[in-house]
Amino acid sequence: MAQQHSSSGNLRPVALIIEDEPSIRFVVSKALQADGWAVHEAETVRQGLIQTGTRRPDLIILDLGLPDEDGLRYLQDLRAWSSVPVIVLSAKDFETDKVAALDAGADDYLTKPFSVKELTARARASQRRRLPQAGPGGSAAGTFNFGTVEVDLISRTVKRQGSDVHLTPIEYRLLITMIANPRKLLTHADLLTAVWGPAYSHNREYLRVYIACLRKKLEENPAEPKHFITEASTGYRLMP
Ligand code: CA
């Protein structure tokens, strides 16, 4: 599951902190929660990989010096199937370590000790970079429009004909995965891996169920979809 519901009903972005030092986990976790994130924690590479699959984070904060394996090893495994933003934390202050982390797929790098304010600012920036470009038909930056649907990618709210539409976290993640790739054919495996994780890449029935939910909530006529298009035996395509 990705976004979780906050008390206001909005979908909070999810951060996963992989760090073995409890005091740093505590400080980073509190700061991110205060900034609107739902936070999960792991202490080892092994726990981190499990939590990445189950929590579906929108951001990963990764320490490089972990007790079971090097954080770089986690990053290399992760990048085989996910492009989720990763901010690396490291006590190491050598140029070569920084270069190795960025080469392995880190998006950003902070050397300990770091300012918590700087970390939360970079966490927010990581999500702005993820937002798709403004959609067709004059969508404002940070929103994506198709048909009578407007998706606000910053507040994570969806309206159809001006009225709020409630999406579950899985429905929302599926929708934004398709919005990030408008008009492009996304295979069943692409979508299943992005939304549920690589262990689910063959569960096509999940997609059938959730695409049907999105059509019911967002299409004018769910029986004749104009936006969530089925490509026979291959996948799906979002037509704005
Ligand atoms: Ca450490």
mmCIF file of C-alpha atoms and ligand atoms in Angstrom:
data_model
loop_
_atom_site.group_PDB
_atom_site.id
_atom_site.type_symbol
_atom_site.label_atom_id
_atom_site.label_comp_id
_atom_site.label_asym_id
_atom_site.label_seq_id
_atom_site.Cartn_x
_atom_site.Cartn_y
_atom_site.Cartn_z
ATOM 1 C CA MET A 1 0.000 0.000 0.000
ATOM 2 C CA ALA A 2 1.269 3.481 -0.733
ATOM 3 C CA GLN A 3 -0.468 6.607 0.398
ATOM 4 C CA GLN A 4 -2.283 6.396 3.691
ATOM 5 C CA HIS A 5 -5.322 8.355 4.774
ATOM 6 C CA SER A 6 -4.697 11.224 7.140
ATOM 7 C CA SER A 7 -7.335 12.478 9.536
ATOM 8 C CA SER A 8 -8.401 15.042 6.934
ATOM 9 C CA GLY A 9 -9.092 12.263 4.431
ATOM 10 C CA ASN A 10 -6.241 13.248 2.113
ATOM 11 C CA LEU A 11 -3.658 10.721 1.036
ATOM 12 C CA ARG A 12 -0.372 11.212 2.829
ATOM 13 C CA PRO A 13 2.843 10.343 1.008
ATOM 14 C CA VAL A 14 4.756 7.434 2.525
ATOM 15 C CA ALA A 15 8.431 7.554 3.520
ATOM 16 C CA LEU A 16 10.571 4.582 4.500
ATOM 17 C CA ILE A 17 13.651 5.245 6.659
ATOM 18 C CA ILE A 18 16.345 2.557 6.491
ATOM 19 C CA GLU A 19 18.806 3.446 9.248
ATOM 20 C CA ASP A 20 20.259 1.385 12.109
ATOM 21 C CA GLU A 21 20.956 4.320 14.458
ATOM 22 C CA PRO A 22 17.797 4.711 16.631
ATOM 23 C CA SER A 23 18.388 8.392 17.477
ATOM 24 C CA ILE A 24 18.658 9.355 13.793
ATOM 25 C CA ARG A 25 15.593 7.255 12.896
ATOM 26 C CA PHE A 26 13.662 8.996 15.655
ATOM 27 C CA VAL A 27 14.613 12.531 14.641
ATOM 28 C CA VAL A 28 14.054 11.949 10.916
ATOM 29 C CA SER A 29 10.779 10.149 11.532
ATOM 30 C CA LYS A 30 9.388 12.944 13.746
ATOM 31 C CA ALA A 31 10.455 15.638 11.272
ATOM 32 C CA LEU A 32 8.857 13.872 8.297
ATOM 33 C CA GLN A 33 5.648 13.145 10.219
ATOM 34 C CA ALA A 34 5.426 16.821 11.200
ATOM 35 C CA ASP A 35 5.799 17.627 7.507
ATOM 36 C CA GLY A 36 2.818 15.434 6.551
ATOM 37 C CA TRP A 37 4.426 12.089 5.771
ATOM 38 C CA ALA A 38 3.367 8.640 6.911
ATOM 39 C CA VAL A 39 6.634 7.048 8.041
ATOM 40 C CA HIS A 40 7.853 3.448 8.253
ATOM 41 C CA GLU A 41 11.221 2.335 9.577
ATOM 42 C CA ALA A 42 13.720 -0.456 8.918
ATOM 43 C CA GLU A 43 17.090 -1.174 10.534
ATOM 44 C CA THR A 44 18.745 -3.473 7.991
ATOM 45 C CA VAL A 45 18.973 -3.950 4.230
ATOM 46 C CA ARG A 46 16.892 -7.108 4.560
ATOM 47 C CA GLN A 47 14.087 -5.361 6.483
ATOM 48 C CA GLY A 48 14.330 -2.449 4.071
ATOM 49 C CA LEU A 49 13.727 -4.648 1.042
ATOM 50 C CA ILE A 50 10.734 -6.329 2.712
ATOM 51 C CA GLN A 51 9.212 -3.002 3.767
ATOM 52 C CA THR A 52 9.776 -1.529 0.315
ATOM 53 C CA GLY A 53 7.656 -4.308 -1.158
ATOM 54 C CA THR A 54 4.900 -4.123 1.457
ATOM 55 C CA ARG A 55 4.709 -0.358 2.197
ATOM 56 C CA ARG A 56 5.179 0.923 -1.354
ATOM 57 C CA PRO A 57 6.949 4.111 -0.199
ATOM 58 C CA ASP A 58 6.981 7.348 -2.185
ATOM 59 C CA LEU A 59 10.408 8.191 -0.767
ATOM 60 C CA ILE A 60 13.258 6.209 0.782
ATOM 61 C CA ILE A 61 15.803 7.676 3.213
ATOM 62 C CA LEU A 62 18.769 5.316 3.144
ATOM 63 C CA ASP A 63 21.776 5.045 5.454
ATOM 64 C CA LEU A 64 24.784 3.491 3.723
ATOM 65 C CA GLY A 65 26.354 1.883 6.812
ATOM 66 C CA LEU A 66 23.855 -0.833 7.763
ATOM 67 C CA PRO A 67 24.575 -3.879 9.962
ATOM 68 C CA ASP A 68 23.826 -6.675 7.501
ATOM 69 C CA GLU A 69 24.936 -5.251 4.162
ATOM 70 C CA ASP A 70 26.063 -2.039 2.519
ATOM 71 C CA GLY A 71 23.195 0.357 1.721
ATOM 72 C CA LEU A 72 24.542 0.517 -1.831
ATOM 73 C CA ARG A 73 23.603 -3.137 -2.225
ATOM 74 C CA TYR A 74 19.991 -2.281 -1.309
ATOM 75 C CA LEU A 75 20.032 0.569 -3.821
ATOM 76 C CA GLN A 76 21.246 -1.692 -6.613
ATOM 77 C CA ASP A 77 18.518 -4.273 -5.852
ATOM 78 C CA LEU A 78 15.878 -1.553 -5.659
ATOM 79 C CA ARG A 79 16.820 0.054 -8.967
ATOM 80 C CA ALA A 80 16.224 -3.232 -10.768
ATOM 81 C CA TRP A 81 12.483 -2.650 -10.364
ATOM 82 C CA SER A 82 11.686 0.762 -8.868
ATOM 83 C CA SER A 83 12.399 4.417 -9.603
ATOM 84 C CA VAL A 84 11.152 5.668 -6.209
ATOM 85 C CA PRO A 85 13.247 8.671 -5.045
ATOM 86 C CA VAL A 86 16.074 7.780 -2.655
ATOM 87 C CA ILE A 87 17.925 10.233 -0.409
ATOM 88 C CA VAL A 88 21.144 8.709 0.935
ATOM 89 C CA LEU A 89 22.392 9.564 4.432
ATOM 90 C CA SER A 90 25.970 8.824 5.142
ATOM 91 C CA ALA A 91 28.646 9.460 7.704
ATOM 92 C CA LYS A 92 31.096 9.100 4.881
ATOM 93 C CA ASP A 93 32.268 12.358 3.446
ATOM 94 C CA PHE A 94 34.389 11.113 0.604
ATOM 95 C CA GLU A 95 33.675 12.181 -2.933
ATOM 96 C CA THR A 96 33.998 8.581 -4.153
ATOM 97 C CA ASP A 97 31.203 7.379 -1.815
ATOM 98 C CA LYS A 98 28.929 10.139 -2.992
ATOM 99 C CA VAL A 99 29.652 9.319 -6.619
ATOM 100 C CA ALA A 100 29.109 5.595 -5.980
ATOM 101 C CA ALA A 101 25.717 6.288 -4.343
ATOM 102 C CA LEU A 102 24.590 8.567 -7.171
ATOM 103 C CA ASP A 103 25.837 6.030 -9.739
ATOM 104 C CA ALA A 104 23.886 3.283 -7.973
ATOM 105 C CA GLY A 105 20.701 5.325 -8.390
ATOM 106 C CA ALA A 106 20.442 7.704 -5.406
ATOM 107 C CA ASP A 107 18.585 10.941 -6.205
ATOM 108 C CA ASP A 108 20.135 13.001 -3.445
ATOM 109 C CA TYR A 109 22.817 12.731 -0.758
ATOM 110 C CA LEU A 110 23.224 14.212 2.725
ATOM 111 C CA THR A 111 26.324 13.850 4.867
ATOM 112 C CA LYS A 112 25.847 13.395 8.623
ATOM 113 C CA PRO A 113 25.438 15.492 10.631
ATOM 114 C CA PHE A 114 22.738 17.133 8.516
ATOM 115 C CA SER A 115 20.026 19.677 9.202
ATOM 116 C CA VAL A 116 16.573 18.143 9.589
ATOM 117 C CA LYS A 117 15.087 21.179 7.842
ATOM 118 C CA GLU A 118 17.300 20.530 4.867
ATOM 119 C CA LEU A 119 16.232 16.880 4.830
ATOM 120 C CA THR A 120 12.513 17.705 4.863
ATOM 121 C CA ALA A 121 13.016 20.331 2.142
ATOM 122 C CA ARG A 122 14.808 17.766 -0.021
ATOM 123 C CA ALA A 123 12.077 15.214 0.724
ATOM 124 C CA ARG A 124 9.469 17.652 -0.607
ATOM 125 C CA ALA A 125 11.626 18.463 -3.624
ATOM 126 C CA SER A 126 11.910 14.751 -4.437
ATOM 127 C CA GLN A 127 8.124 14.590 -4.813
ATOM 128 C CA ARG A 128 7.900 17.732 -6.953
ATOM 129 C CA ARG A 129 10.395 16.201 -9.363
ATOM 130 C CA ARG A 130 8.186 13.093 -9.567
ATOM 131 C CA LEU A 131 5.100 15.012 -10.638
ATOM 132 C CA PRO A 132 4.210 14.573 -14.264
ATOM 133 C CA GLN A 133 4.360 17.659 -16.457
ATOM 134 C CA ALA A 134 1.145 19.639 -16.778
ATOM 135 C CA GLY A 135 -1.438 17.649 -18.639
ATOM 136 C CA PRO A 136 -3.058 18.504 -21.953
ATOM 137 C CA GLY A 137 -5.940 20.937 -22.287
ATOM 138 C CA GLY A 138 -4.351 23.690 -20.229
ATOM 139 C CA SER A 139 -3.916 21.826 -16.953
ATOM 140 C CA ALA A 140 -2.116 23.906 -14.373
ATOM 141 C CA ALA A 141 1.224 22.689 -13.040
ATOM 142 C CA GLY A 142 0.613 20.040 -10.386
ATOM 143 C CA THR A 143 -2.745 19.020 -11.820
ATOM 144 C CA PHE A 144 -3.686 16.594 -14.546
ATOM 145 C CA ASN A 145 -6.988 16.751 -16.420
ATOM 146 C CA PHE A 146 -8.747 14.252 -18.622
ATOM 147 C CA GLY A 147 -12.407 14.352 -19.648
ATOM 148 C CA THR A 148 -14.234 15.941 -16.719
ATOM 149 C CA VAL A 149 -11.681 14.607 -14.237
ATOM 150 C CA GLU A 150 -9.160 16.802 -12.429
ATOM 151 C CA VAL A 151 -6.383 15.216 -10.396
ATOM 152 C CA ASP A 152 -4.492 17.491 -7.998
ATOM 153 C CA LEU A 153 -1.128 15.782 -7.643
ATOM 154 C CA ILE A 154 -0.041 17.910 -4.689
ATOM 155 C CA SER A 155 -3.105 17.617 -2.438
ATOM 156 C CA ARG A 156 -3.782 14.111 -3.888
ATOM 157 C CA THR A 157 -7.426 14.847 -4.474
ATOM 158 C CA VAL A 158 -9.537 13.822 -7.446
ATOM 159 C CA LYS A 159 -12.639 15.594 -8.757
ATOM 160 C CA ARG A 160 -15.070 14.566 -11.472
ATOM 161 C CA GLN A 161 -17.427 17.237 -12.827
ATOM 162 C CA GLY A 162 -16.257 19.396 -9.930
ATOM 163 C CA SER A 163 -17.233 16.888 -7.205
ATOM 164 C CA ASP A 164 -14.779 15.044 -4.987
ATOM 165 C CA VAL A 165 -14.201 11.409 -5.879
ATOM 166 C CA HIS A 166 -12.890 9.108 -3.165
ATOM 167 C CA LEU A 167 -10.178 6.734 -4.377
ATOM 168 C CA THR A 168 -8.568 4.001 -2.287
ATOM 169 C CA PRO A 169 -4.757 4.158 -1.934
ATOM 170 C CA ILE A 170 -4.331 1.365 -4.513
ATOM 171 C CA GLU A 171 -6.702 3.053 -6.978
ATOM 172 C CA TYR A 172 -4.818 6.337 -6.551
ATOM 173 C CA ARG A 173 -1.427 4.721 -7.091
ATOM 174 C CA LEU A 174 -2.679 2.975 -10.224
ATOM 175 C CA LEU A 175 -4.109 6.263 -11.496
ATOM 176 C CA ILE A 176 -0.916 8.277 -10.948
ATOM 177 C CA THR A 177 1.191 5.523 -12.513
ATOM 178 C CA MET A 178 -0.940 5.875 -15.653
ATOM 179 C CA ILE A 179 -0.943 9.695 -15.455
ATOM 180 C CA ALA A 180 2.868 9.651 -15.363
ATOM 181 C CA ASN A 181 2.777 7.864 -18.738
ATOM 182 C CA PRO A 182 -0.159 9.338 -20.673
ATOM 183 C CA ARG A 183 -1.024 7.670 -24.012
ATOM 184 C CA LYS A 184 1.736 5.134 -23.489
ATOM 185 C CA LEU A 185 0.956 1.422 -23.537
ATOM 186 C CA LEU A 186 1.717 0.074 -20.057
ATOM 187 C CA THR A 187 1.972 -3.699 -19.912
ATOM 188 C CA HIS A 188 0.259 -5.726 -17.210
ATOM 189 C CA ALA A 189 3.705 -6.383 -15.681
ATOM 190 C CA ASP A 190 4.619 -2.642 -15.760
ATOM 191 C CA LEU A 191 1.485 -1.701 -13.860
ATOM 192 C CA LEU A 192 1.516 -4.594 -11.413
ATOM 193 C CA THR A 193 5.173 -3.973 -10.549
ATOM 194 C CA ALA A 194 4.669 -0.225 -10.106
ATOM 195 C CA VAL A 195 1.539 -0.536 -7.962
ATOM 196 C CA TRP A 196 1.898 -3.814 -6.052
ATOM 197 C CA GLY A 197 5.608 -4.680 -6.399
ATOM 198 C CA PRO A 198 7.626 -7.186 -8.431
ATOM 199 C CA ALA A 199 6.253 -10.216 -6.549
ATOM 200 C CA TYR A 200 2.818 -9.476 -8.068
ATOM 201 C CA SER A 201 3.810 -8.967 -11.694
ATOM 202 C CA HIS A 202 1.676 -11.921 -12.859
ATOM 203 C CA ASN A 203 -1.539 -11.124 -10.927
ATOM 204 C CA ARG A 204 -3.494 -9.720 -13.855
ATOM 205 C CA GLU A 205 -6.819 -10.190 -12.117
ATOM 206 C CA TYR A 206 -5.835 -7.430 -9.647
ATOM 207 C CA LEU A 207 -5.563 -5.042 -12.565
ATOM 208 C CA ARG A 208 -8.896 -6.054 -14.061
ATOM 209 C CA VAL A 209 -10.573 -5.355 -10.719
ATOM 210 C CA TYR A 210 -8.897 -2.003 -10.090
ATOM 211 C CA ILE A 211 -9.162 -0.710 -13.668
ATOM 212 C CA ALA A 212 -12.896 -1.517 -13.440
ATOM 213 C CA CYS A 213 -13.067 0.546 -10.206
ATOM 214 C CA LEU A 214 -11.334 3.519 -11.835
ATOM 215 C CA ARG A 215 -13.660 3.342 -14.850
ATOM 216 C CA LYS A 216 -16.690 3.214 -12.600
ATOM 217 C CA LYS A 217 -15.534 6.250 -10.616
ATOM 218 C CA LEU A 218 -13.997 8.345 -13.394
ATOM 219 C CA GLU A 219 -15.474 7.435 -16.817
ATOM 220 C CA GLU A 220 -18.682 9.010 -18.175
ATOM 221 C CA ASN A 221 -19.789 5.593 -19.319
ATOM 222 C CA PRO A 222 -17.767 2.802 -17.681
ATOM 223 C CA ALA A 223 -19.073 0.282 -20.244
ATOM 224 C CA GLU A 224 -17.526 2.311 -23.072
ATOM 225 C CA PRO A 225 -14.333 3.731 -21.565
ATOM 226 C CA LYS A 226 -12.719 6.671 -23.338
ATOM 227 C CA HIS A 227 -9.760 7.120 -20.998
ATOM 228 C CA PHE A 228 -8.797 3.775 -19.424
ATOM 229 C CA ILE A 229 -8.254 1.812 -22.621
ATOM 230 C CA THR A 230 -7.673 -1.959 -22.691
ATOM 231 C CA GLU A 231 -5.010 -3.167 -25.116
ATOM 232 C CA ALA A 232 -6.009 -6.777 -25.712
ATOM 233 C CA SER A 233 -3.776 -9.267 -23.859
ATOM 234 C CA THR A 234 -1.031 -6.634 -23.468
ATOM 235 C CA GLY A 235 -1.981 -3.974 -20.939
ATOM 236 C CA TYR A 236 -3.668 -0.600 -20.583
ATOM 237 C CA ARG A 237 -3.294 2.951 -21.814
ATOM 238 C CA LEU A 238 -4.549 6.261 -20.367
ATOM 239 C CA MET A 239 -5.952 8.524 -23.083
ATOM 240 C CA PRO A 240 -6.409 12.112 -21.771
HETATM 241 CA CA CA B 1 24.605 3.268 10.157
#
